[in-house]
Amino acid sequence: SFDAHEHLRDLNNIVSPHQNIRHAFDVMSTDTAESWELIARRLETIHEPVAGYRASLDEGLRRGMAAARRQVETAIAQGEIAAGENSSFLHLTAADVEPALRERLRAGAEHARQVFGELTGYLRSSYLPAAPDDDAAGPERPTRFCRQWLGTDLDLAETYEWGWTEVERLWVDLQDACREIIPGAEPGEVMDLLQTDPGYAANSLDEFLELMTAQQEMARASVVG
């Protein structure tokens, strides 16, 4: 993947540096004051990895290698959230630490929001206009990603056919399950009922946990059986 310069167009809606830089904070330890010190330092220096990421994307643009438009548009929407009033960075400011460190976390979170606001502006004004309308197709890139993520090679055509077979099987199962709830109903009708009828909702956390535990036990028993 590196030899093919995939890192120069590593921008998508799920797992790319755009998400990884933010999600790093979700897995950092918060057990001690030292842990929060590391979080504060990472917030204060978040502009460094973002600048490196932008440089890679710029080089991709120079080489005519841009991520697809819909991937960029989703990243822009995610960036707006990261820079906005509901930013996950703001959750880091509620730490129970001494005042000086809490102030660093507050300032660091604001810095991170600003950095992602600037990154979002860059994606919208500079990157998006060069993004192709069509996603990549064909075996070349999927073959590389298969090796990267799975560490092995697969027959991609066979895997593709198997995937559609599974989709068709699951669609039949879904329709059967929906008809058990409302005979003759389409899945959309049943989804609306499940989302709006209080009778299909747990009324408390304890009830939810009890219901989910029962479902897990039923699933486990069916596998063992």
CSV table of C-alpha atoms in Angstrom, one decimal:
chain,number,residue,atom,x,y,z
A,1,SER,CA,0.0,0.0,0.0
A,2,PHE,CA,2.8,2.4,0.8
A,3,ASP,CA,4.6,1.7,-2.5
A,4,ALA,CA,1.4,2.4,-4.3
A,5,HIS,CA,1.1,5.7,-2.3
A,6,GLU,CA,-2.2,4.9,-0.8
A,7,HIS,CA,-1.2,7.0,2.2
A,8,LEU,CA,-1.5,10.1,0.0
A,9,ARG,CA,-5.3,9.6,-0.4
A,10,ASP,CA,-6.0,8.0,3.0
A,11,LEU,CA,-9.3,9.8,3.6
A,12,ASN,CA,-12.6,8.0,4.1
A,13,ASN,CA,-15.7,7.8,6.3
A,14,ILE,CA,-14.6,5.2,8.9
A,15,VAL,CA,-10.9,4.5,9.4
A,16,SER,CA,-8.3,7.0,8.1
A,17,PRO,CA,-6.1,9.6,9.9
A,18,HIS,CA,-9.0,11.9,9.9
A,19,GLN,CA,-10.7,9.6,12.4
A,20,ASN,CA,-7.7,8.1,14.0
A,21,ILE,CA,-6.3,11.4,15.3
A,22,ARG,CA,-9.5,12.1,17.1
A,23,HIS,CA,-10.2,8.5,18.3
A,24,ALA,CA,-6.7,8.3,19.9
A,25,PHE,CA,-8.2,10.2,22.8
A,26,ASP,CA,-10.9,7.6,23.3
A,27,VAL,CA,-8.4,4.9,24.1
A,28,MET,CA,-6.0,6.9,26.2
A,29,SER,CA,-5.8,6.1,29.9
A,30,THR,CA,-7.5,8.5,32.3
A,31,ASP,CA,-6.6,6.7,35.6
A,32,THR,CA,-4.1,9.1,36.9
A,33,ALA,CA,-3.1,12.8,36.8
A,34,GLU,CA,-0.1,11.7,34.7
A,35,SER,CA,-2.6,10.2,32.2
A,36,TRP,CA,-4.4,13.5,32.0
A,37,GLU,CA,-1.1,15.3,31.6
A,38,LEU,CA,-0.5,13.2,28.5
A,39,ILE,CA,-3.9,14.0,27.1
A,40,ALA,CA,-3.3,17.7,27.7
A,41,ARG,CA,0.0,17.5,25.9
A,42,ARG,CA,-1.6,15.6,22.9
A,43,LEU,CA,-4.3,18.2,22.7
A,44,GLU,CA,-1.8,21.0,22.7
A,45,THR,CA,0.2,19.5,19.9
A,46,ILE,CA,-2.6,18.1,17.8
A,47,HIS,CA,-1.8,20.5,15.1
A,48,GLU,CA,1.4,18.6,14.3
A,49,PRO,CA,-0.1,15.3,13.1
A,50,VAL,CA,-2.9,17.2,11.4
A,51,ALA,CA,-0.3,19.3,9.5
A,52,GLY,CA,1.5,16.1,8.5
A,53,TYR,CA,-1.8,14.6,7.3
A,54,ARG,CA,-2.6,17.7,5.3
A,55,ALA,CA,0.9,17.6,3.7
A,56,SER,CA,0.2,14.0,2.6
A,57,LEU,CA,-3.2,14.9,1.2
A,58,ASP,CA,-1.6,17.8,-0.7
A,59,GLU,CA,1.0,15.6,-2.2
A,60,GLY,CA,-1.8,13.2,-3.3
A,61,LEU,CA,-3.6,16.1,-5.0
A,62,ARG,CA,-0.3,17.1,-6.7
A,63,ARG,CA,-0.1,13.6,-8.1
A,64,GLY,CA,-3.7,13.5,-9.1
A,65,MET,CA,-4.6,11.0,-6.4
A,66,ALA,CA,-7.6,12.3,-4.4
A,67,ALA,CA,-10.2,10.4,-2.4
A,68,ALA,CA,-13.7,10.1,-3.8
A,69,ARG,CA,-16.1,13.0,-3.3
A,70,ARG,CA,-18.6,11.2,-1.0
A,71,GLN,CA,-15.7,10.2,1.3
A,72,VAL,CA,-14.6,13.8,1.5
A,73,GLU,CA,-18.1,15.1,2.1
A,74,THR,CA,-18.5,12.7,5.0
A,75,ALA,CA,-15.2,13.7,6.5
A,76,ILE,CA,-16.2,17.3,6.2
A,77,ALA,CA,-19.4,16.6,8.1
A,78,GLN,CA,-17.4,14.7,10.8
A,79,GLY,CA,-14.9,17.6,11.0
A,80,GLU,CA,-17.7,20.1,11.6
A,81,ILE,CA,-18.8,18.1,14.6
A,82,ALA,CA,-15.3,17.8,15.9
A,83,ALA,CA,-15.0,21.6,15.6
A,84,GLY,CA,-18.4,22.4,16.9
A,85,GLU,CA,-20.3,22.8,20.2
A,86,ASN,CA,-20.8,19.1,20.5
A,87,SER,CA,-17.2,18.2,19.9
A,88,SER,CA,-15.9,15.1,21.6
A,89,PHE,CA,-12.8,17.1,22.6
A,90,LEU,CA,-15.0,19.0,25.1
A,91,HIS,CA,-15.7,15.9,27.0
A,92,LEU,CA,-12.0,15.9,28.1
A,93,THR,CA,-12.5,19.1,30.0
A,94,ALA,CA,-14.6,17.6,32.8
A,95,ALA,CA,-11.6,15.7,34.3
A,96,ASP,CA,-11.3,15.7,38.1
A,97,VAL,CA,-7.8,17.1,38.2
A,98,GLU,CA,-6.1,20.1,39.8
A,99,PRO,CA,-7.1,23.5,38.4
A,100,ALA,CA,-4.0,24.3,36.4
A,101,LEU,CA,-4.2,21.0,34.5
A,102,ARG,CA,-8.0,21.4,34.0
A,103,GLU,CA,-7.2,24.8,32.4
A,104,ARG,CA,-4.7,23.2,30.1
A,105,LEU,CA,-7.3,20.6,29.1
A,106,ARG,CA,-9.8,23.3,28.4
A,107,ALA,CA,-7.4,25.3,26.3
A,108,GLY,CA,-6.2,22.2,24.6
A,109,ALA,CA,-9.7,21.2,23.7
A,110,GLU,CA,-10.4,24.6,22.2
A,111,HIS,CA,-7.1,24.3,20.2
A,112,ALA,CA,-8.2,20.9,18.9
A,113,ARG,CA,-11.5,22.3,17.8
A,114,GLN,CA,-9.8,25.1,16.0
A,115,VAL,CA,-7.4,22.7,14.3
A,116,PHE,CA,-10.2,20.5,13.0
A,117,GLY,CA,-12.1,23.5,11.9
A,118,GLU,CA,-9.2,24.6,9.8
A,119,LEU,CA,-8.8,21.0,8.5
A,120,THR,CA,-12.5,21.0,7.6
A,121,GLY,CA,-12.1,24.3,5.8
A,122,TYR,CA,-9.2,22.9,3.8
A,123,LEU,CA,-11.1,19.8,2.8
A,124,ARG,CA,-14.1,21.9,1.7
A,125,SER,CA,-12.2,24.6,-0.2
A,126,SER,CA,-9.1,23.0,-1.5
A,127,TYR,CA,-9.6,19.2,-1.5
A,128,LEU,CA,-13.2,18.6,-2.4
A,129,PRO,CA,-13.1,20.4,-5.8
A,130,ALA,CA,-10.4,17.9,-7.0
A,131,ALA,CA,-12.2,14.8,-5.6
A,132,PRO,CA,-13.6,12.5,-8.3
A,133,ASP,CA,-17.3,11.7,-8.3
A,134,ASP,CA,-16.8,8.0,-8.7
A,135,ASP,CA,-15.3,5.6,-6.0
A,136,ALA,CA,-12.5,3.4,-7.0
A,137,ALA,CA,-13.5,0.2,-8.8
A,138,GLY,CA,-11.7,-2.9,-9.9
A,139,PRO,CA,-9.5,-5.4,-8.2
A,140,GLU,CA,-6.2,-3.5,-7.8
A,141,ARG,CA,-6.8,-1.4,-4.7
A,142,PRO,CA,-9.1,-4.0,-2.9
A,143,THR,CA,-6.3,-6.5,-3.4
A,144,ARG,CA,-3.9,-4.3,-1.6
A,145,PHE,CA,-6.3,-3.5,1.2
A,146,CYS,CA,-7.1,-7.1,1.7
A,147,ARG,CA,-3.5,-7.9,2.3
A,148,GLN,CA,-3.1,-4.9,4.5
A,149,TRP,CA,-6.1,-5.6,6.8
A,150,LEU,CA,-6.3,-9.4,6.7
A,151,GLY,CA,-2.7,-10.3,6.2
A,152,THR,CA,-3.7,-12.7,3.5
A,153,ASP,CA,-4.9,-13.0,-0.1
A,154,LEU,CA,-8.5,-13.9,-1.1
A,155,ASP,CA,-10.3,-14.6,-4.3
A,156,LEU,CA,-12.1,-11.3,-4.4
A,157,ALA,CA,-14.6,-12.3,-7.1
A,158,GLU,CA,-15.6,-15.4,-5.0
A,159,THR,CA,-15.8,-13.2,-1.9
A,160,TYR,CA,-17.9,-10.7,-3.7
A,161,GLU,CA,-20.4,-13.4,-4.9
A,162,TRP,CA,-20.5,-14.9,-1.4
A,163,GLY,CA,-21.3,-11.4,0.1
A,164,TRP,CA,-24.3,-10.9,-2.2
A,165,THR,CA,-25.5,-14.4,-1.3
A,166,GLU,CA,-25.4,-13.5,2.4
A,167,VAL,CA,-27.2,-10.2,1.7
A,168,GLU,CA,-30.0,-12.1,-0.1
A,169,ARG,CA,-30.2,-14.7,2.7
A,170,LEU,CA,-30.4,-12.0,5.4
A,171,TRP,CA,-33.0,-10.1,3.5
A,172,VAL,CA,-35.2,-13.2,3.5
A,173,ASP,CA,-34.6,-13.7,7.2
A,174,LEU,CA,-35.5,-10.0,7.9
A,175,GLN,CA,-38.7,-10.2,6.0
A,176,ASP,CA,-39.7,-13.4,7.9
A,177,ALA,CA,-38.9,-11.7,11.2
A,178,CYS,CA,-40.9,-8.7,10.2
A,179,ARG,CA,-44.0,-10.8,9.3
A,180,GLU,CA,-43.9,-12.4,12.8
A,181,ILE,CA,-44.4,-8.9,14.2
A,182,ILE,CA,-46.9,-7.6,11.7
A,183,PRO,CA,-48.3,-10.2,9.3
A,184,GLY,CA,-48.0,-9.0,5.7
A,185,ALA,CA,-46.1,-5.8,6.6
A,186,GLU,CA,-43.1,-4.5,4.8
A,187,PRO,CA,-39.8,-4.0,6.8
A,188,GLY,CA,-40.2,-0.2,6.7
A,189,GLU,CA,-43.5,-0.4,8.5
A,190,VAL,CA,-42.1,-2.8,11.1
A,191,MET,CA,-39.1,-0.5,11.7
A,192,ASP,CA,-41.4,2.4,12.3
A,193,LEU,CA,-43.4,0.5,14.8
A,194,LEU,CA,-40.4,-0.7,16.7
A,195,GLN,CA,-39.0,2.8,16.9
A,196,THR,CA,-42.2,4.5,17.9
A,197,ASP,CA,-44.3,2.1,20.0
A,198,PRO,CA,-43.3,2.3,23.7
A,199,GLY,CA,-44.4,-1.3,24.1
A,200,TYR,CA,-41.2,-2.4,22.2
A,201,ALA,CA,-38.8,-0.3,24.3
A,202,ALA,CA,-37.1,-0.9,27.6
A,203,ASN,CA,-38.3,1.4,30.3
A,204,SER,CA,-35.1,1.5,32.3
A,205,LEU,CA,-31.5,0.6,32.1
A,206,ASP,CA,-32.0,-2.5,34.3
A,207,GLU,CA,-34.8,-3.7,32.0
A,208,PHE,CA,-32.6,-3.1,28.9
A,209,LEU,CA,-29.8,-5.1,30.5
A,210,GLU,CA,-32.1,-7.9,31.4
A,211,LEU,CA,-33.6,-8.1,27.9
A,212,MET,CA,-30.1,-8.0,26.3
A,213,THR,CA,-28.8,-10.7,28.6
A,214,ALA,CA,-31.7,-12.9,27.7
A,215,GLN,CA,-31.1,-12.4,24.0
A,216,GLN,CA,-27.4,-13.2,24.5
A,217,GLU,CA,-28.2,-16.4,26.4
A,218,MET,CA,-30.7,-17.4,23.7
A,219,ALA,CA,-28.1,-16.8,21.0
A,220,ARG,CA,-25.4,-18.7,22.9
A,221,ALA,CA,-27.7,-21.6,23.4
A,222,SER,CA,-28.6,-21.8,19.7
A,223,VAL,CA,-24.9,-21.9,18.8
A,224,VAL,CA,-24.2,-24.6,21.3
A,225,GLY,CA,-27.2,-26.6,20.2
